Amino acid sequence: MTGKFVTFEGTEGSGKTSIIAQIETYFKSKGYPVLSTREPGGIRISEKIRDILLDKNHTEMDPRTEALLFAASRRQHLVEKIAPALAQGMLVLCDRYVDSSLVYQGIARGLGVEEVFTINKFAIEDAMPDLTIFIDVTPDVGLARVFKNKNREVNRLDLEQRDFYKMIYDGYQRLMRAYPDRIVGIAGERPITDVATDAIRLIEKTLAEK
Ligand code: TYD
């Protein structure tokens, strides 16, 4: 039996991490085998790639280098962690996946969605999510949340301009229109528990599909 692969997308400060934690708790309490993960997912090769990507000093990084490194990190995390869990029939909840690259590198960095999808197809082969949930939080609300959270370390990508965040948000809207069967948006400017409840309903529908 193969499991189900659910990914979560959103702008910074969309609350993905807390929402995923609640979803994980819910499905575990129902007896489902669940793997909750995020790139680089504790995979040592992917962790090293991530260190290069998020280093504040790497201001000279070329956008294509960035896209290739995200794809490389994704590949290793997929092979070592996600694919084995799916093969065991687990429900895999992944915080960001290929759509993050399509939006951040493809749209915001201007590399083109198709080009970035091409290198990602090489990386993931046919391992596309069964369902992608976009937590819809507008850039201003998301940014306000990020900078209110003093414990959060500001990384290189956080330092980008507000326009960049707006592009990310609009990019996700574009992807939702392009892949309406796979990507579903849920209103994220609500209490976390309400958002998680909506996400759980969507995942239950996916689990019920063959
Ligand atoms: P992280 O601290 O994990 O952000 P978040 O909590 O918002 O998920 O940092 C990951 C950053 O990398 C985030 O700004 C999004 C960006 N990113 C890409 O640009 N491309 C990608 O393919 C992925 C997975 C992330």
PDB file of C-alpha atoms and ligand atoms in Angstrom:
ATOM      1  CA  MET A   1       0.000   0.000   0.000  1.00  0.00           C
ATOM      2  CA  THR A   2       1.361   3.408  -0.899  1.00  0.00           C
ATOM      3  CA  GLY A   3       0.734   6.286   1.437  1.00  0.00           C
ATOM      4  CA  LYS A   4      -0.454   9.796   0.712  1.00  0.00           C
ATOM      5  CA  PHE A   5       1.805  12.756   0.148  1.00  0.00           C
ATOM      6  CA  VAL A   6       0.513  16.127   1.347  1.00  0.00           C
ATOM      7  CA  THR A   7       2.550  19.319   1.067  1.00  0.00           C
ATOM      8  CA  PHE A   8       2.010  22.730   2.643  1.00  0.00           C
ATOM      9  CA  GLU A   9       2.833  26.050   1.073  1.00  0.00           C
ATOM     10  CA  GLY A  10       2.527  29.668   2.055  1.00  0.00           C
ATOM     11  CA  THR A  11       4.347  32.927   2.505  1.00  0.00           C
ATOM     12  CA  GLU A  12       6.557  33.448   5.549  1.00  0.00           C
ATOM     13  CA  GLY A  13       4.526  33.744   8.718  1.00  0.00           C
ATOM     14  CA  SER A  14       1.592  31.801   7.335  1.00  0.00           C
ATOM     15  CA  GLY A  15       1.643  29.533  10.377  1.00  0.00           C
ATOM     16  CA  LYS A  16       2.448  26.354   8.431  1.00  0.00           C
ATOM     17  CA  THR A  17       4.597  24.869  11.186  1.00  0.00           C
ATOM     18  CA  SER A  18       1.954  25.155  13.929  1.00  0.00           C
ATOM     19  CA  ILE A  19      -0.803  23.998  11.606  1.00  0.00           C
ATOM     20  CA  ILE A  20       1.152  20.925  10.517  1.00  0.00           C
ATOM     21  CA  ALA A  21       1.865  20.052  14.168  1.00  0.00           C
ATOM     22  CA  GLN A  22      -1.869  20.082  14.951  1.00  0.00           C
ATOM     23  CA  ILE A  23      -2.667  17.995  11.873  1.00  0.00           C
ATOM     24  CA  GLU A  24       0.006  15.465  12.815  1.00  0.00           C
ATOM     25  CA  THR A  25      -1.385  15.153  16.345  1.00  0.00           C
ATOM     26  CA  TYR A  26      -4.896  14.652  15.000  1.00  0.00           C
ATOM     27  CA  PHE A  27      -4.040  11.865  12.552  1.00  0.00           C
ATOM     28  CA  LYS A  28      -1.755  10.105  15.032  1.00  0.00           C
ATOM     29  CA  SER A  29      -4.596  10.135  17.566  1.00  0.00           C
ATOM     30  CA  LYS A  30      -6.718   8.389  14.919  1.00  0.00           C
ATOM     31  CA  GLY A  31      -4.050   5.713  14.567  1.00  0.00           C
ATOM     32  CA  TYR A  32      -2.653   6.771  11.181  1.00  0.00           C
ATOM     33  CA  PRO A  33       1.074   6.319  10.609  1.00  0.00           C
ATOM     34  CA  VAL A  34       2.233   9.903   9.992  1.00  0.00           C
ATOM     35  CA  LEU A  35       5.563  11.390   8.978  1.00  0.00           C
ATOM     36  CA  SER A  36       5.780  15.135   9.378  1.00  0.00           C
ATOM     37  CA  THR A  37       8.830  16.631   7.717  1.00  0.00           C
ATOM     38  CA  ARG A  38      10.264  19.686   5.997  1.00  0.00           C
ATOM     39  CA  GLU A  39      13.172  20.137   3.672  1.00  0.00           C
ATOM     40  CA  PRO A  40      16.009  19.461   4.516  1.00  0.00           C
ATOM     41  CA  GLY A  41      14.411  17.100   7.031  1.00  0.00           C
ATOM     42  CA  GLY A  42      17.424  16.146   9.060  1.00  0.00           C
ATOM     43  CA  ILE A  43      19.066  14.544   6.027  1.00  0.00           C
ATOM     44  CA  ARG A  44      22.717  15.388   6.430  1.00  0.00           C
ATOM     45  CA  ILE A  45      23.483  16.094   2.783  1.00  0.00           C
ATOM     46  CA  SER A  46      20.364  18.264   2.491  1.00  0.00           C
ATOM     47  CA  GLU A  47      21.257  20.065   5.749  1.00  0.00           C
ATOM     48  CA  LYS A  48      24.623  21.007   4.292  1.00  0.00           C
ATOM     49  CA  ILE A  49      23.006  22.299   1.117  1.00  0.00           C
ATOM     50  CA  ARG A  50      20.565  24.336   3.209  1.00  0.00           C
ATOM     51  CA  ASP A  51      23.420  25.937   5.136  1.00  0.00           C
ATOM     52  CA  ILE A  52      24.834  27.204   1.844  1.00  0.00           C
ATOM     53  CA  LEU A  53      21.413  28.447   0.705  1.00  0.00           C
ATOM     54  CA  LEU A  54      20.478  30.370   3.829  1.00  0.00           C
ATOM     55  CA  ASP A  55      23.883  31.844   4.676  1.00  0.00           C
ATOM     56  CA  LYS A  56      23.395  35.629   4.960  1.00  0.00           C
ATOM     57  CA  ASN A  57      26.886  36.186   3.567  1.00  0.00           C
ATOM     58  CA  HIS A  58      26.179  34.471   0.254  1.00  0.00           C
ATOM     59  CA  THR A  59      24.807  37.620  -1.370  1.00  0.00           C
ATOM     60  CA  GLU A  60      26.501  36.778  -4.684  1.00  0.00           C
ATOM     61  CA  MET A  61      24.480  33.587  -5.144  1.00  0.00           C
ATOM     62  CA  ASP A  62      23.209  33.263  -8.698  1.00  0.00           C
ATOM     63  CA  PRO A  63      19.463  32.501  -9.000  1.00  0.00           C
ATOM     64  CA  ARG A  64      20.079  29.347 -11.049  1.00  0.00           C
ATOM     65  CA  THR A  65      22.573  28.113  -8.472  1.00  0.00           C
ATOM     66  CA  GLU A  66      19.909  28.719  -5.840  1.00  0.00           C
ATOM     67  CA  ALA A  67      17.286  26.790  -7.834  1.00  0.00           C
ATOM     68  CA  LEU A  68      19.645  23.863  -8.450  1.00  0.00           C
ATOM     69  CA  LEU A  69      20.635  23.667  -4.795  1.00  0.00           C
ATOM     70  CA  PHE A  70      17.000  23.612  -3.630  1.00  0.00           C
ATOM     71  CA  ALA A  71      16.302  20.866  -6.160  1.00  0.00           C
ATOM     72  CA  ALA A  72      19.350  18.888  -5.041  1.00  0.00           C
ATOM     73  CA  SER A  73      18.389  19.184  -1.395  1.00  0.00           C
ATOM     74  CA  ARG A  74      14.825  18.133  -2.270  1.00  0.00           C
ATOM     75  CA  ARG A  75      16.057  15.071  -4.139  1.00  0.00           C
ATOM     76  CA  GLN A  76      18.073  13.739  -1.239  1.00  0.00           C
ATOM     77  CA  HIS A  77      15.276  14.374   1.281  1.00  0.00           C
ATOM     78  CA  LEU A  78      12.801  12.630  -1.042  1.00  0.00           C
ATOM     79  CA  VAL A  79      14.954   9.564  -1.550  1.00  0.00           C
ATOM     80  CA  GLU A  80      16.087   9.142   2.040  1.00  0.00           C
ATOM     81  CA  LYS A  81      12.938  10.116   3.886  1.00  0.00           C
ATOM     82  CA  ILE A  82       9.720  10.748   1.949  1.00  0.00           C
ATOM     83  CA  ALA A  83       9.780   7.856  -0.533  1.00  0.00           C
ATOM     84  CA  PRO A  84      10.487   5.174   2.117  1.00  0.00           C
ATOM     85  CA  ALA A  85       7.647   6.527   4.295  1.00  0.00           C
ATOM     86  CA  LEU A  86       5.210   6.490   1.360  1.00  0.00           C
ATOM     87  CA  ALA A  87       6.296   2.960   0.486  1.00  0.00           C
ATOM     88  CA  GLN A  88       5.326   1.946   4.037  1.00  0.00           C
ATOM     89  CA  GLY A  89       1.871   3.452   3.569  1.00  0.00           C
ATOM     90  CA  MET A  90       2.399   6.499   5.760  1.00  0.00           C
ATOM     91  CA  LEU A  91       0.678   9.854   5.523  1.00  0.00           C
ATOM     92  CA  VAL A  92       3.521  12.263   4.745  1.00  0.00           C
ATOM     93  CA  LEU A  93       3.046  15.930   5.697  1.00  0.00           C
ATOM     94  CA  CYS A  94       5.771  18.079   4.186  1.00  0.00           C
ATOM     95  CA  ASP A  95       6.314  21.771   4.963  1.00  0.00           C
ATOM     96  CA  ARG A  96       7.223  23.201   1.520  1.00  0.00           C
ATOM     97  CA  TYR A  97       8.102  21.183  -1.578  1.00  0.00           C
ATOM     98  CA  VAL A  98       8.387  21.743  -5.308  1.00  0.00           C
ATOM     99  CA  ASP A  99       5.846  24.603  -5.415  1.00  0.00           C
ATOM    100  CA  SER A 100       8.133  26.699  -3.200  1.00  0.00           C
ATOM    101  CA  SER A 101      10.763  26.507  -5.923  1.00  0.00           C
ATOM    102  CA  LEU A 102       8.245  27.285  -8.671  1.00  0.00           C
ATOM    103  CA  VAL A 103       7.188  30.416  -6.788  1.00  0.00           C
ATOM    104  CA  TYR A 104      10.414  31.618  -5.108  1.00  0.00           C
ATOM    105  CA  GLN A 105      12.860  30.757  -7.864  1.00  0.00           C
ATOM    106  CA  GLY A 106      10.534  30.496 -10.885  1.00  0.00           C
ATOM    107  CA  ILE A 107       8.412  33.583 -10.337  1.00  0.00           C
ATOM    108  CA  ALA A 108      10.050  35.824  -7.732  1.00  0.00           C
ATOM    109  CA  ARG A 109      13.609  35.289  -8.970  1.00  0.00           C
ATOM    110  CA  GLY A 110      12.324  35.409 -12.536  1.00  0.00           C
ATOM    111  CA  LEU A 111      13.741  32.100 -13.751  1.00  0.00           C
ATOM    112  CA  GLY A 112      10.380  30.987 -15.143  1.00  0.00           C
ATOM    113  CA  VAL A 113       8.006  28.387 -13.739  1.00  0.00           C
ATOM    114  CA  GLU A 114       8.563  25.962 -16.622  1.00  0.00           C
ATOM    115  CA  GLU A 115      12.365  26.094 -16.360  1.00  0.00           C
ATOM    116  CA  VAL A 116      12.326  25.542 -12.625  1.00  0.00           C
ATOM    117  CA  PHE A 117       9.764  22.774 -13.000  1.00  0.00           C
ATOM    118  CA  THR A 118      12.055  21.073 -15.527  1.00  0.00           C
ATOM    119  CA  ILE A 119      15.004  20.819 -13.162  1.00  0.00           C
ATOM    120  CA  ASN A 120      12.671  19.761 -10.364  1.00  0.00           C
ATOM    121  CA  LYS A 121      11.168  17.005 -12.486  1.00  0.00           C
ATOM    122  CA  PHE A 122      14.681  15.672 -12.882  1.00  0.00           C
ATOM    123  CA  ALA A 123      15.039  15.841  -9.096  1.00  0.00           C
ATOM    124  CA  ILE A 124      11.721  14.326  -8.028  1.00  0.00           C
ATOM    125  CA  GLU A 125      10.834  12.176 -11.076  1.00  0.00           C
ATOM    126  CA  ASP A 126       7.109  11.530 -10.660  1.00  0.00           C
ATOM    127  CA  ALA A 127       6.904  12.135  -6.908  1.00  0.00           C
ATOM    128  CA  MET A 128       4.292  14.904  -7.014  1.00  0.00           C
ATOM    129  CA  PRO A 129       2.078  15.512  -3.974  1.00  0.00           C
ATOM    130  CA  ASP A 130      -1.408  13.991  -3.859  1.00  0.00           C
ATOM    131  CA  LEU A 131      -2.578  17.249  -2.288  1.00  0.00           C
ATOM    132  CA  THR A 132      -0.988  20.651  -1.711  1.00  0.00           C
ATOM    133  CA  ILE A 133      -2.510  22.999   0.841  1.00  0.00           C
ATOM    134  CA  PHE A 134      -1.796  26.704   0.450  1.00  0.00           C
ATOM    135  CA  ILE A 135      -2.255  28.606   3.698  1.00  0.00           C
ATOM    136  CA  ASP A 136      -3.564  31.923   2.442  1.00  0.00           C
ATOM    137  CA  VAL A 137      -2.140  34.770   4.516  1.00  0.00           C
ATOM    138  CA  THR A 138      -1.558  38.115   2.791  1.00  0.00           C
ATOM    139  CA  PRO A 139       2.057  39.387   2.746  1.00  0.00           C
ATOM    140  CA  ASP A 140       1.496  42.239   5.200  1.00  0.00           C
ATOM    141  CA  VAL A 141      -0.108  40.014   7.811  1.00  0.00           C
ATOM    142  CA  GLY A 142       2.528  37.316   7.295  1.00  0.00           C
ATOM    143  CA  LEU A 143       5.430  39.751   7.566  1.00  0.00           C
ATOM    144  CA  ALA A 144       3.981  41.379  10.681  1.00  0.00           C
ATOM    145  CA  ARG A 145       3.804  37.923  12.268  1.00  0.00           C
ATOM    146  CA  VAL A 146       7.399  37.084  11.303  1.00  0.00           C
ATOM    147  CA  PHE A 147       8.896  40.191  12.821  1.00  0.00           C
ATOM    148  CA  LYS A 148       6.767  40.023  15.964  1.00  0.00           C
ATOM    149  CA  ASN A 149       8.262  36.636  16.726  1.00  0.00           C
ATOM    150  CA  LYS A 150      11.560  37.706  18.305  1.00  0.00           C
ATOM    151  CA  ASN A 151      12.757  34.140  18.740  1.00  0.00           C
ATOM    152  CA  ARG A 152      12.806  33.579  15.019  1.00  0.00           C
ATOM    153  CA  GLU A 153      16.196  33.959  13.408  1.00  0.00           C
ATOM    154  CA  VAL A 154      16.120  36.281  10.399  1.00  0.00           C
ATOM    155  CA  ASN A 155      17.635  34.436   7.428  1.00  0.00           C
ATOM    156  CA  ARG A 156      19.024  35.653   4.108  1.00  0.00           C
ATOM    157  CA  LEU A 157      15.729  35.244   2.284  1.00  0.00           C
ATOM    158  CA  ASP A 158      13.827  37.166   4.995  1.00  0.00           C
ATOM    159  CA  LEU A 159      15.902  40.203   4.178  1.00  0.00           C
ATOM    160  CA  GLU A 160      14.350  40.570   0.758  1.00  0.00           C
ATOM    161  CA  GLN A 161      12.098  43.499   0.027  1.00  0.00           C
ATOM    162  CA  ARG A 162       8.392  43.678   0.663  1.00  0.00           C
ATOM    163  CA  ASP A 163       7.841  43.545  -3.116  1.00  0.00           C
ATOM    164  CA  PHE A 164       9.436  40.142  -3.102  1.00  0.00           C
ATOM    165  CA  TYR A 165       6.857  38.891  -0.573  1.00  0.00           C
ATOM    166  CA  LYS A 166       4.058  40.318  -2.685  1.00  0.00           C
ATOM    167  CA  MET A 167       5.444  38.482  -5.709  1.00  0.00           C
ATOM    168  CA  ILE A 168       5.524  35.244  -3.719  1.00  0.00           C
ATOM    169  CA  TYR A 169       1.906  35.679  -2.701  1.00  0.00           C
ATOM    170  CA  ASP A 170       0.778  36.477  -6.244  1.00  0.00           C
ATOM    171  CA  GLY A 171       2.884  33.555  -7.493  1.00  0.00           C
ATOM    172  CA  TYR A 172       0.999  31.110  -5.301  1.00  0.00           C
ATOM    173  CA  GLN A 173      -2.307  32.506  -6.561  1.00  0.00           C
ATOM    174  CA  ARG A 174      -1.073  31.848 -10.098  1.00  0.00           C
ATOM    175  CA  LEU A 175      -0.066  28.264  -9.251  1.00  0.00           C
ATOM    176  CA  MET A 176      -3.457  27.606  -7.651  1.00  0.00           C
ATOM    177  CA  ARG A 177      -5.103  28.649 -10.911  1.00  0.00           C
ATOM    178  CA  ALA A 178      -2.714  26.454 -12.912  1.00  0.00           C
ATOM    179  CA  TYR A 179      -3.159  23.329 -10.750  1.00  0.00           C
ATOM    180  CA  PRO A 180      -6.680  23.616  -9.313  1.00  0.00           C
ATOM    181  CA  ASP A 181      -7.021  19.846  -8.804  1.00  0.00           C
ATOM    182  CA  ARG A 182      -3.885  19.530  -6.694  1.00  0.00           C
ATOM    183  CA  ILE A 183      -3.460  22.849  -4.881  1.00  0.00           C
ATOM    184  CA  VAL A 184      -6.198  24.001  -2.537  1.00  0.00           C
ATOM    185  CA  GLY A 185      -6.076  27.320  -0.689  1.00  0.00           C
ATOM    186  CA  ILE A 186      -7.477  27.776   2.782  1.00  0.00           C
ATOM    187  CA  ALA A 187      -8.025  31.083   4.562  1.00  0.00           C
ATOM    188  CA  GLY A 188      -5.114  31.493   6.981  1.00  0.00           C
ATOM    189  CA  GLU A 189      -5.915  34.734   8.787  1.00  0.00           C
ATOM    190  CA  ARG A 190      -7.891  32.887  11.450  1.00  0.00           C
ATOM    191  CA  PRO A 191      -7.077  31.019  14.662  1.00  0.00           C
ATOM    192  CA  ILE A 192      -4.631  28.170  13.955  1.00  0.00           C
ATOM    193  CA  THR A 193      -7.092  25.526  15.158  1.00  0.00           C
ATOM    194  CA  ASP A 194      -9.714  26.636  12.625  1.00  0.00           C
ATOM    195  CA  VAL A 195      -7.168  26.528   9.802  1.00  0.00           C
ATOM    196  CA  ALA A 196      -5.942  23.098  10.911  1.00  0.00           C
ATOM    197  CA  THR A 197      -9.518  21.783  11.046  1.00  0.00           C
ATOM    198  CA  ASP A 198     -10.121  22.799   7.423  1.00  0.00           C
ATOM    199  CA  ALA A 199      -6.827  21.205   6.391  1.00  0.00           C
ATOM    200  CA  ILE A 200      -7.750  17.967   8.187  1.00  0.00           C
ATOM    201  CA  ARG A 201     -11.034  17.765   6.246  1.00  0.00           C
ATOM    202  CA  LEU A 202      -9.159  18.136   2.953  1.00  0.00           C
ATOM    203  CA  ILE A 203      -6.632  15.465   3.929  1.00  0.00           C
ATOM    204  CA  GLU A 204      -9.389  13.082   4.994  1.00  0.00           C
ATOM    205  CA  LYS A 205     -10.887  13.443   1.519  1.00  0.00           C
ATOM    206  CA  THR A 206      -7.503  12.644  -0.050  1.00  0.00           C
ATOM    207  CA  LEU A 207      -7.041   9.638   2.230  1.00  0.00           C
ATOM    208  CA  ALA A 208     -10.447   8.305   1.164  1.00  0.00           C
ATOM    209  CA  GLU A 209      -9.386   8.366  -2.511  1.00  0.00           C
ATOM    210  CA  LYS A 210      -7.821   5.241  -3.952  1.00  0.00           C
TER     211      LYS A 210
HETATM  212  P1  TYD B   1      12.446  28.603   6.392  1.00  0.00           P
HETATM  213  O1  TYD B   1      13.067  29.207   7.577  1.00  0.00           O
HETATM  214  O2  TYD B   1      12.255  27.121   6.340  1.00  0.00           O
HETATM  215  O3  TYD B   1      11.084  29.361   6.046  1.00  0.00           O
HETATM  216  P2  TYD B   1       9.571  29.022   6.345  1.00  0.00           P
HETATM  217  O4  TYD B   1       9.443  28.880   7.815  1.00  0.00           O
HETATM  218  O5  TYD B   1       8.874  30.214   5.778  1.00  0.00           O
HETATM  219  O6  TYD B   1       9.237  27.761   5.581  1.00  0.00           O
HETATM  220  O7  TYD B   1      13.298  29.070   5.164  1.00  0.00           O
HETATM  221  C1  TYD B   1      13.110  28.582   3.964  1.00  0.00           C
HETATM  222  C2  TYD B   1      13.221  29.717   2.986  1.00  0.00           C
HETATM  223  O8  TYD B   1      13.584  29.198   1.726  1.00  0.00           O
HETATM  224  C3  TYD B   1      11.900  30.423   2.782  1.00  0.00           C
HETATM  225  O9  TYD B   1      12.141  31.811   2.634  1.00  0.00           O
HETATM  226  C4  TYD B   1      11.402  29.878   1.475  1.00  0.00           C
HETATM  227  C5  TYD B   1      12.657  29.563   0.735  1.00  0.00           C
HETATM  228  N1  TYD B   1      12.556  28.462  -0.220  1.00  0.00           N
HETATM  229  C6  TYD B   1      12.810  28.700  -1.575  1.00  0.00           C
HETATM  230  O10 TYD B   1      13.134  29.832  -1.964  1.00  0.00           O
HETATM  231  N2  TYD B   1      12.740  27.671  -2.458  1.00  0.00           N
HETATM  232  C7  TYD B   1      12.416  26.399  -2.092  1.00  0.00           C
HETATM  233  O11 TYD B   1      12.364  25.478  -2.932  1.00  0.00           O
HETATM  234  C8  TYD B   1      12.171  26.159  -0.680  1.00  0.00           C
HETATM  235  C9  TYD B   1      11.830  24.786  -0.202  1.00  0.00           C
HETATM  236  C10 TYD B   1      12.255  27.215   0.207  1.00  0.00           C
END
